[in-house]
Coordinates of C-alpha atoms in Angstrom, one line a residue:
M271 CA 8.0 3.2 -13.2
T272 CA 11.3 1.1 -13.3
A273 CA 13.0 4.5 -13.4
M274 CA 11.3 5.6 -10.3
I275 CA 13.6 4.2 -7.7
A276 CA 16.8 4.8 -9.7
L277 CA 15.9 8.6 -10.0
S278 CA 14.9 8.8 -6.5
L279 CA 18.1 7.3 -5.2
S280 CA 20.1 9.5 -7.6
A281 CA 20.0 12.9 -8.8
C282 CA 16.4 14.4 -9.6
G283 CA 14.6 17.5 -9.5
S284 CA 14.6 20.6 -11.5
G285 CA 17.6 22.1 -10.0
N286 CA 15.5 24.9 -8.2
T287 CA 16.9 23.9 -4.9
P288 CA 15.7 26.1 -2.0
S289 CA 18.4 28.1 -0.3
T290 CA 19.8 26.6 3.0
T291 CA 21.5 28.3 6.1
G292 CA 23.7 25.5 7.6
S293 CA 24.3 21.9 7.0
S294 CA 20.8 20.4 7.9
P295 CA 18.1 20.1 5.2
A296 CA 15.7 21.5 8.0
A297 CA 17.1 24.9 7.1
T298 CA 15.2 24.9 3.7
A299 CA 13.1 27.7 3.1
A300 CA 9.4 26.9 3.8
P301 CA 6.3 28.5 2.4
A302 CA 5.4 31.8 4.1
A303 CA 3.0 31.6 7.0
T304 CA -0.7 31.6 6.0
T305 CA -2.3 32.9 9.2
S306 CA -1.5 33.5 13.0
Q307 CA -5.1 32.6 14.0
P308 CA -5.8 29.3 15.8
V309 CA -6.4 26.6 13.3
K310 CA -7.4 23.0 14.1
L311 CA -6.6 20.6 11.2
R312 CA -8.6 17.2 11.0
I313 CA -6.2 14.7 9.5
V314 CA -6.9 10.8 8.7
W315 CA -4.7 8.1 8.0
W316 CA -4.5 4.2 8.2
G317 CA -1.5 2.2 9.1
S318 CA 0.3 0.0 11.6
Q319 CA 1.1 0.9 15.2
A320 CA 4.6 2.2 14.2
R321 CA 2.9 4.6 11.7
H322 CA 0.5 5.7 14.1
D323 CA 2.9 6.6 16.7
A324 CA 5.3 8.3 14.3
T325 CA 2.6 10.4 12.8
L326 CA 1.4 11.5 16.2
K327 CA 4.9 12.4 17.2
A328 CA 5.2 14.5 13.9
L329 CA 2.0 16.4 14.4
D330 CA 3.4 17.3 18.0
A331 CA 6.6 18.6 16.6
Y332 CA 4.8 20.6 13.9
T333 CA 2.5 22.3 16.5
K334 CA 5.6 23.1 18.6
K335 CA 7.0 25.0 15.4
H336 CA 3.4 26.4 14.7
P337 CA 1.7 27.0 18.0
N338 CA -1.3 28.2 16.2
V339 CA -2.0 25.0 14.5
T340 CA -3.4 21.9 16.2
F341 CA -4.5 18.7 15.0
E342 CA -7.6 16.4 15.3
P343 CA -6.3 13.1 14.2
E344 CA -8.3 9.9 13.2
F345 CA -6.4 6.8 12.5
S346 CA -7.1 3.0 12.0
G347 CA -6.0 -0.2 10.3
F348 CA -6.9 -0.4 6.6
D349 CA -10.0 -2.4 7.0
G350 CA -12.9 0.0 7.2
Y351 CA -10.9 3.1 6.3
A352 CA -12.2 3.4 2.6
D353 CA -15.8 2.9 3.7
K354 CA -15.6 5.7 6.4
L355 CA -13.7 8.1 4.1
A356 CA -16.3 7.6 1.3
T357 CA -19.1 8.3 3.8
Q358 CA -17.5 11.5 5.1
A359 CA -16.5 12.7 1.7
A360 CA -20.2 12.2 0.3
A361 CA -21.4 14.2 3.3
K362 CA -18.8 16.9 2.7
N363 CA -17.4 16.4 6.0
A364 CA -14.1 14.7 5.1
P365 CA -11.0 15.7 7.2
D366 CA -8.9 18.5 5.9
I367 CA -5.8 16.3 5.3
I368 CA -6.5 12.9 3.9
Q369 CA -4.2 9.9 3.4
M370 CA -5.0 8.6 0.0
D371 CA -4.7 5.4 -1.6
P372 CA -3.4 5.5 -5.3
A373 CA -6.3 3.2 -6.4
W374 CA -8.8 5.8 -5.1
L375 CA -7.4 8.9 -6.5
A376 CA -9.4 8.9 -9.6
E377 CA -12.5 8.3 -8.0
Y378 CA -12.0 11.3 -5.6
A379 CA -10.5 13.7 -7.9
G380 CA -13.1 12.6 -10.5
R381 CA -15.9 13.7 -8.3
N382 CA -14.2 16.9 -7.5
Q383 CA -13.7 16.1 -3.7
L384 CA -10.0 17.0 -3.6
A385 CA -8.2 20.5 -3.6
D386 CA -5.8 21.3 -6.3
L387 CA -2.3 21.1 -4.9
S388 CA -0.4 22.5 -8.0
K389 CA 0.8 25.5 -5.9
G390 CA 2.1 25.8 -2.4
I391 CA 4.0 22.6 -1.9
R392 CA 7.5 22.0 -3.2
T393 CA 8.0 19.2 -5.3
E394 CA 11.5 20.1 -7.1
D395 CA 13.3 17.3 -5.0
I396 CA 10.7 14.5 -6.0
D397 CA 11.1 12.4 -9.0
K398 CA 8.8 13.6 -11.8
S399 CA 7.2 10.1 -12.2
L400 CA 6.2 10.3 -8.5
V401 CA 4.8 13.8 -8.7
D402 CA 2.8 12.8 -11.7
S403 CA 1.4 9.7 -10.0
G404 CA -0.7 12.4 -7.9
K405 CA -2.4 13.9 -11.0
F406 CA -5.8 13.5 -12.5
K407 CA -6.5 14.9 -15.8
D408 CA -3.3 16.8 -15.5
K409 CA -4.0 18.4 -12.2
L410 CA -2.1 17.6 -8.9
Y411 CA -4.5 16.3 -6.2
A412 CA -2.2 14.2 -4.4
I413 CA 1.4 14.3 -2.7
A414 CA 3.3 10.8 -3.0
L415 CA 4.7 10.0 0.7
G416 CA 6.8 7.2 -0.3
N417 CA 8.5 4.9 -3.0
N418 CA 6.9 1.4 -2.6
A419 CA 7.0 -2.1 -4.1
T420 CA 5.0 -5.3 -4.0
G421 CA 6.6 -8.2 -2.3
M422 CA 6.4 -11.0 0.1
I423 CA 7.1 -10.8 3.9
Y424 CA 8.1 -14.0 5.6
N425 CA 9.0 -15.0 9.1
K426 CA 12.8 -15.7 8.5
N427 CA 13.2 -16.9 12.2
A428 CA 10.5 -19.5 12.0
V429 CA 11.8 -20.7 8.5
D430 CA 15.2 -21.1 9.8
K431 CA 14.0 -23.2 12.9
L432 CA 12.1 -25.5 10.5
G433 CA 15.5 -26.2 8.6
I434 CA 13.9 -25.6 5.2
T435 CA 15.7 -23.5 2.5
P436 CA 14.4 -19.9 2.5
P437 CA 12.9 -18.4 -0.7
K438 CA 15.0 -16.5 -2.9
N439 CA 14.3 -13.7 -5.4
G440 CA 13.5 -14.7 -8.9
W441 CA 11.5 -17.8 -7.7
T442 CA 8.5 -19.0 -9.8
W443 CA 4.9 -19.5 -8.8
D444 CA 5.6 -23.3 -8.9
E445 CA 8.5 -23.0 -6.4
Y446 CA 6.2 -20.7 -4.2
F447 CA 3.5 -23.1 -4.0
Q448 CA 6.1 -26.1 -3.3
F449 CA 7.7 -23.9 -0.5
G450 CA 4.2 -24.0 1.1
K451 CA 4.0 -27.7 1.0
D452 CA 7.6 -28.4 2.0
A453 CA 7.2 -25.9 5.1
K454 CA 3.7 -27.4 6.0
A455 CA 5.3 -30.9 6.4
K456 CA 7.2 -29.6 9.3
L457 CA 4.5 -27.2 11.0
D458 CA 2.0 -28.2 13.7
K459 CA -1.4 -29.1 12.5
D460 CA -2.8 -25.4 13.4
K461 CA -0.3 -23.5 11.7
Y462 CA -0.1 -22.6 8.1
V463 CA 2.4 -21.3 5.6
L464 CA 0.7 -19.2 3.0
M465 CA -2.1 -16.9 2.9
D466 CA -5.3 -17.9 0.8
A467 CA -5.3 -15.4 -1.8
T468 CA -8.8 -16.6 -3.4
S469 CA -10.3 -13.3 -2.4
D470 CA -7.3 -11.0 -2.7
Y471 CA -7.6 -8.9 -5.9
T472 CA -4.1 -7.5 -5.7
M473 CA -2.5 -11.0 -5.5
Y474 CA -4.5 -12.3 -8.4
S475 CA -3.7 -9.3 -10.4
S476 CA 0.0 -10.0 -9.9
Y477 CA -0.6 -13.5 -10.9
Q478 CA -2.5 -12.9 -14.2
I479 CA 0.0 -10.3 -15.2
S480 CA 2.8 -12.5 -14.6
Q481 CA 1.2 -14.9 -17.0
G482 CA 1.2 -12.3 -19.9
K483 CA -2.6 -11.6 -19.8
G484 CA -2.6 -8.1 -18.4
Y485 CA -4.6 -6.6 -15.6
P486 CA -7.9 -8.0 -14.8
I487 CA -9.3 -4.5 -15.0
T488 CA -7.5 -2.3 -17.5
E489 CA -6.5 1.3 -16.8
D490 CA -9.4 2.4 -19.1
G491 CA -11.9 0.4 -17.2
K492 CA -12.3 -2.8 -19.4
F493 CA -13.1 -6.0 -17.8
N494 CA -10.1 -8.3 -18.5
F495 CA -10.2 -11.5 -16.3
D496 CA -8.8 -14.5 -18.2
K497 CA -11.1 -17.5 -17.2
D498 CA -8.6 -20.2 -17.5
T499 CA -5.9 -18.3 -15.7
W500 CA -8.4 -17.3 -12.9
L501 CA -9.6 -20.9 -12.6
T502 CA -6.2 -22.2 -12.4
F503 CA -5.3 -19.9 -9.6
V504 CA -8.5 -20.5 -7.5
K505 CA -8.3 -24.1 -7.8
K506 CA -4.7 -24.2 -6.8
Y507 CA -5.7 -22.3 -3.6
A508 CA -8.5 -24.8 -3.2
E509 CA -5.7 -27.7 -3.3
L510 CA -3.5 -25.9 -0.8
R511 CA -6.5 -25.4 1.4
T512 CA -7.2 -29.1 1.7
A513 CA -3.6 -29.9 2.2
G514 CA -3.5 -27.3 5.1
V515 CA -0.9 -25.3 3.5
I516 CA -3.3 -22.1 3.7
P517 CA -5.7 -21.7 6.7
P518 CA -9.3 -22.7 6.6
A519 CA -11.7 -20.1 5.4
E520 CA -12.9 -19.3 8.9
I521 CA -9.2 -18.4 10.0
A522 CA -8.1 -16.7 6.6
S523 CA -11.2 -14.4 6.5
T524 CA -10.3 -12.9 10.0
D525 CA -7.0 -11.4 8.8
K526 CA -6.7 -7.8 9.2
E527 CA -3.7 -6.3 7.5
S528 CA -1.2 -4.3 9.9
D529 CA -3.2 -5.1 12.9
A530 CA -0.7 -6.2 15.9
K531 CA -2.9 -9.0 16.8
L532 CA -5.3 -9.9 14.1
D533 CA -3.0 -9.9 11.0
L534 CA -2.1 -13.5 10.6
M535 CA 1.6 -12.9 10.1
N536 CA 1.8 -11.1 13.4
N537 CA -0.1 -13.7 15.5
D538 CA 2.0 -16.5 14.0
S539 CA -0.9 -18.2 12.0
V540 CA 1.1 -18.1 8.7
L541 CA 4.6 -17.8 7.7
M542 CA 4.4 -15.7 4.4
K543 CA 2.0 -13.2 2.9
R544 CA 1.8 -10.6 0.2
T545 CA 2.8 -7.3 1.4
F546 CA 4.3 -3.7 0.3
A547 CA 7.6 -2.4 1.2
A548 CA 6.0 0.4 2.9
L549 CA 4.3 -1.9 5.4
F550 CA 7.5 -3.4 6.6
P551 CA 8.3 -1.1 9.5
G552 CA 4.9 -2.0 11.0
Y553 CA 5.7 -5.7 11.1
E554 CA 9.2 -5.1 12.3
G555 CA 7.8 -3.1 15.2
V556 CA 5.7 -6.0 16.3
K557 CA 8.4 -8.6 16.1
P558 CA 11.9 -6.9 15.5
G559 CA 14.3 -8.7 13.6
A560 CA 11.7 -11.7 12.9
Y561 CA 10.8 -10.9 9.3
S562 CA 12.3 -10.5 5.8
L563 CA 11.4 -9.5 2.4
I564 CA 11.4 -11.1 -1.0
A565 CA 10.0 -10.2 -4.4
Q566 CA 6.8 -11.9 -5.6
P567 CA 7.0 -15.2 -7.8
K568 CA 7.3 -14.9 -11.6
G569 CA 5.4 -16.4 -14.2
T570 CA 6.4 -16.0 -17.9
Q571 CA 6.7 -12.3 -17.0
S572 CA 7.4 -10.7 -13.5
S573 CA 4.5 -10.2 -11.2
G574 CA 5.8 -7.2 -9.1
F575 CA 5.2 -3.4 -9.7
L576 CA 6.3 -0.1 -8.1
K577 CA 3.9 2.3 -6.8
P578 CA 3.7 5.5 -4.6
S579 CA 3.0 4.0 -1.2
M580 CA 0.4 6.5 -0.4
F581 CA -0.7 10.2 -0.8
W582 CA -1.7 13.2 1.3
S583 CA -4.7 15.0 -0.4
I584 CA -6.8 18.0 0.9
S585 CA -10.4 17.9 0.9
A586 CA -12.2 20.2 -1.6
D587 CA -14.4 21.2 1.3
S588 CA -11.6 22.1 3.7
K589 CA -11.8 25.7 5.1
Y590 CA -7.9 25.4 5.8
A591 CA -6.5 24.4 2.4
E592 CA -3.5 26.8 2.7
E593 CA -2.6 25.8 6.2
S594 CA -2.9 22.0 5.0
K595 CA -0.6 22.7 2.2
K596 CA 1.9 24.2 4.5
F597 CA 1.8 21.1 6.8
I598 CA 2.3 18.7 3.7
D599 CA 5.1 20.8 2.5
W600 CA 7.0 20.4 6.0
F601 CA 6.0 16.7 6.2
V602 CA 7.7 15.8 2.9
N603 CA 10.6 18.3 2.8
D604 CA 11.7 18.8 6.6
S605 CA 14.5 16.9 8.1
E606 CA 12.8 17.1 11.5
A607 CA 9.7 15.2 10.1
A608 CA 12.1 12.8 8.3
D609 CA 13.8 11.9 11.5
V610 CA 10.5 11.2 13.1
L611 CA 8.8 9.4 10.2
T612 CA 11.8 7.7 8.9
T613 CA 10.4 5.0 6.5
T614 CA 6.9 4.4 8.2
R615 CA 5.3 5.4 4.8
G616 CA 7.8 3.9 2.4
V617 CA 11.1 5.1 1.4
P618 CA 11.0 9.2 1.3
V619 CA 10.2 10.6 -1.9
S620 CA 12.5 13.9 -1.4
K621 CA 16.0 13.0 -2.7
K622 CA 17.3 15.5 -0.3
M623 CA 15.4 13.9 2.7
L624 CA 16.5 10.3 1.4
D625 CA 20.2 11.5 1.4
Y626 CA 19.8 13.0 4.8
L627 CA 18.2 9.8 6.3
T628 CA 20.2 7.1 4.5
P629 CA 23.2 7.0 7.1
K630 CA 20.5 6.7 9.9
L631 CA 18.6 4.0 8.4
T632 CA 18.2 0.6 10.1
A633 CA 18.7 -2.8 8.7
A634 CA 14.8 -3.1 8.5
D635 CA 14.7 0.3 6.6
K636 CA 17.4 -0.9 4.1
L637 CA 15.3 -4.1 3.4
Q638 CA 12.6 -1.8 2.0
I639 CA 15.2 -0.1 -0.3
E640 CA 16.6 -3.5 -1.3
L641 CA 13.0 -4.9 -2.1
I642 CA 12.1 -1.7 -4.4
K643 CA 15.7 -2.0 -6.1
T644 CA 14.9 -5.9 -6.8
V645 CA 11.5 -5.1 -8.2
A646 CA 12.5 -2.1 -10.4
P647 CA 14.4 -3.6 -13.3
D648 CA 11.5 -5.6 -14.7
A649 CA 8.7 -4.2 -12.9
Q650 CA 5.2 -4.2 -14.4
P651 CA 3.5 -1.0 -15.2
F652 CA 1.5 0.4 -12.3
N653 CA -2.2 0.3 -12.8
A654 CA -3.7 2.9 -10.3
G655 CA -7.1 1.5 -10.8
A656 CA -9.7 2.6 -13.4
K657 CA -12.3 5.1 -12.4
G658 CA -15.5 3.7 -11.4
W659 CA -14.1 0.2 -10.4
S660 CA -12.8 0.6 -6.8
N661 CA -15.9 -1.0 -5.1
Y662 CA -15.5 -3.9 -7.7
T663 CA -11.9 -4.6 -6.9
A664 CA -12.2 -3.9 -3.1
K665 CA -15.6 -5.3 -2.3
D666 CA -17.2 -7.5 -4.9
Y667 CA -14.3 -9.4 -5.8
K668 CA -13.5 -10.2 -2.1
S669 CA -17.1 -11.1 -1.4
I670 CA -17.2 -13.6 -4.4
G671 CA -13.9 -15.0 -3.4
E672 CA -15.0 -15.7 0.1
K673 CA -17.9 -17.7 -1.3
V674 CA -15.4 -19.9 -3.0
M675 CA -13.3 -20.1 0.2
F676 CA -16.3 -21.2 2.4
G677 CA -17.4 -23.8 -0.2
K678 CA -20.6 -21.9 -1.1
I679 CA -20.0 -21.6 -4.8
T680 CA -17.8 -23.6 -7.3
P681 CA -15.1 -21.7 -9.0
E682 CA -16.7 -21.8 -12.3
A683 CA -20.0 -20.4 -10.8
A684 CA -17.9 -17.7 -9.1
Y685 CA -16.2 -16.7 -12.4
D686 CA -19.7 -16.2 -13.9
E687 CA -20.6 -14.0 -11.0
L688 CA -17.5 -11.9 -11.7
V689 CA -18.6 -11.5 -15.0
K690 CA -22.2 -10.6 -14.2
K691 CA -21.2 -8.0 -11.6
A692 CA -18.7 -6.4 -13.7
K693 CA -21.5 -5.5 -16.1
D694 CA -22.8 -2.9 -13.2
Y695 CA -19.5 -1.0 -13.7
Q696 CA -19.0 -0.8 -17.5

């Protein structure tokens, strides 16, 4: 995974570059047309308003090139997306084209709910590690849409006004918690510094692996929560909650990632939170120039990892699989799409498109690339999520963590619940 960004930003591919006519990558040969009959493709994704706007514009551009193809888009924030998609897939009514998270790929592919994408989409300009990240049991079920990295977003403008030293890459967890205390001392009573990570599985995973204890759920589906590490983490956030460094539970639990009003970063409730590089354009769209990115804190090891930002997949029940493939090929490999989408789904995976876009990138776009470069040298191995555990990590962990936040259960009793609930998945 460490090689992912280096290869993406340098030479990659098999050398089978499609022929071009002219200087623009848009001239690259695309797959042959599949049908001239009217086709309406249902397509679903999650994200910020910036991503919604860019994607809708891309769909319009595609329809202008292919008038027989129109779209029925469904889009939302991240909250609720997974539940709705799971219900649709179970009823064999999933959209034709699905924005897929890496953590869910094994679940959907393992239940034969996704189409095989081995043919029909050009991947020769995409780093092999990114292509392979969309495979399950050696079959390609998803096309990566962006390079991505874990990190922290913070309100640089607000930190500067407070007159405190901004965080720096390479900082430790102790420095992270101390930054929260130092900033809180200069904030109003109803403002907070850090997010409460008690119910955040991704944040805890980063913490545990940075202590040299491995992932809480291993790639082969083994329960691996280290009790002492988890209790230390949860009790630290209890201390921060008492000190007002993090919001009280009734506020923290209202956070909706990437929502222009309900995301606690966007509504100025907190100064810093965990994020991914690919989400940065959404924050930038709400408050241009206000935010910056930094790597996650370190323990005895780094806590950050690289990952594909997200995928496009095609439902196994789609009647328009070939037309859907043709659209995905255009989305990933055409300069017209690149001009519209820029980095709203992360750093483009096609080397050719990244080279094409680089001179046009904004300062905010370049911050994404810088975060990926910072995380890459000592990135932790990416754990895409073990088959069968997605509900545990996304729902059960959050529910048990929120009980702790609201004071309904002690950390020790919560750990026992984590152990007990895990038995349903083993």
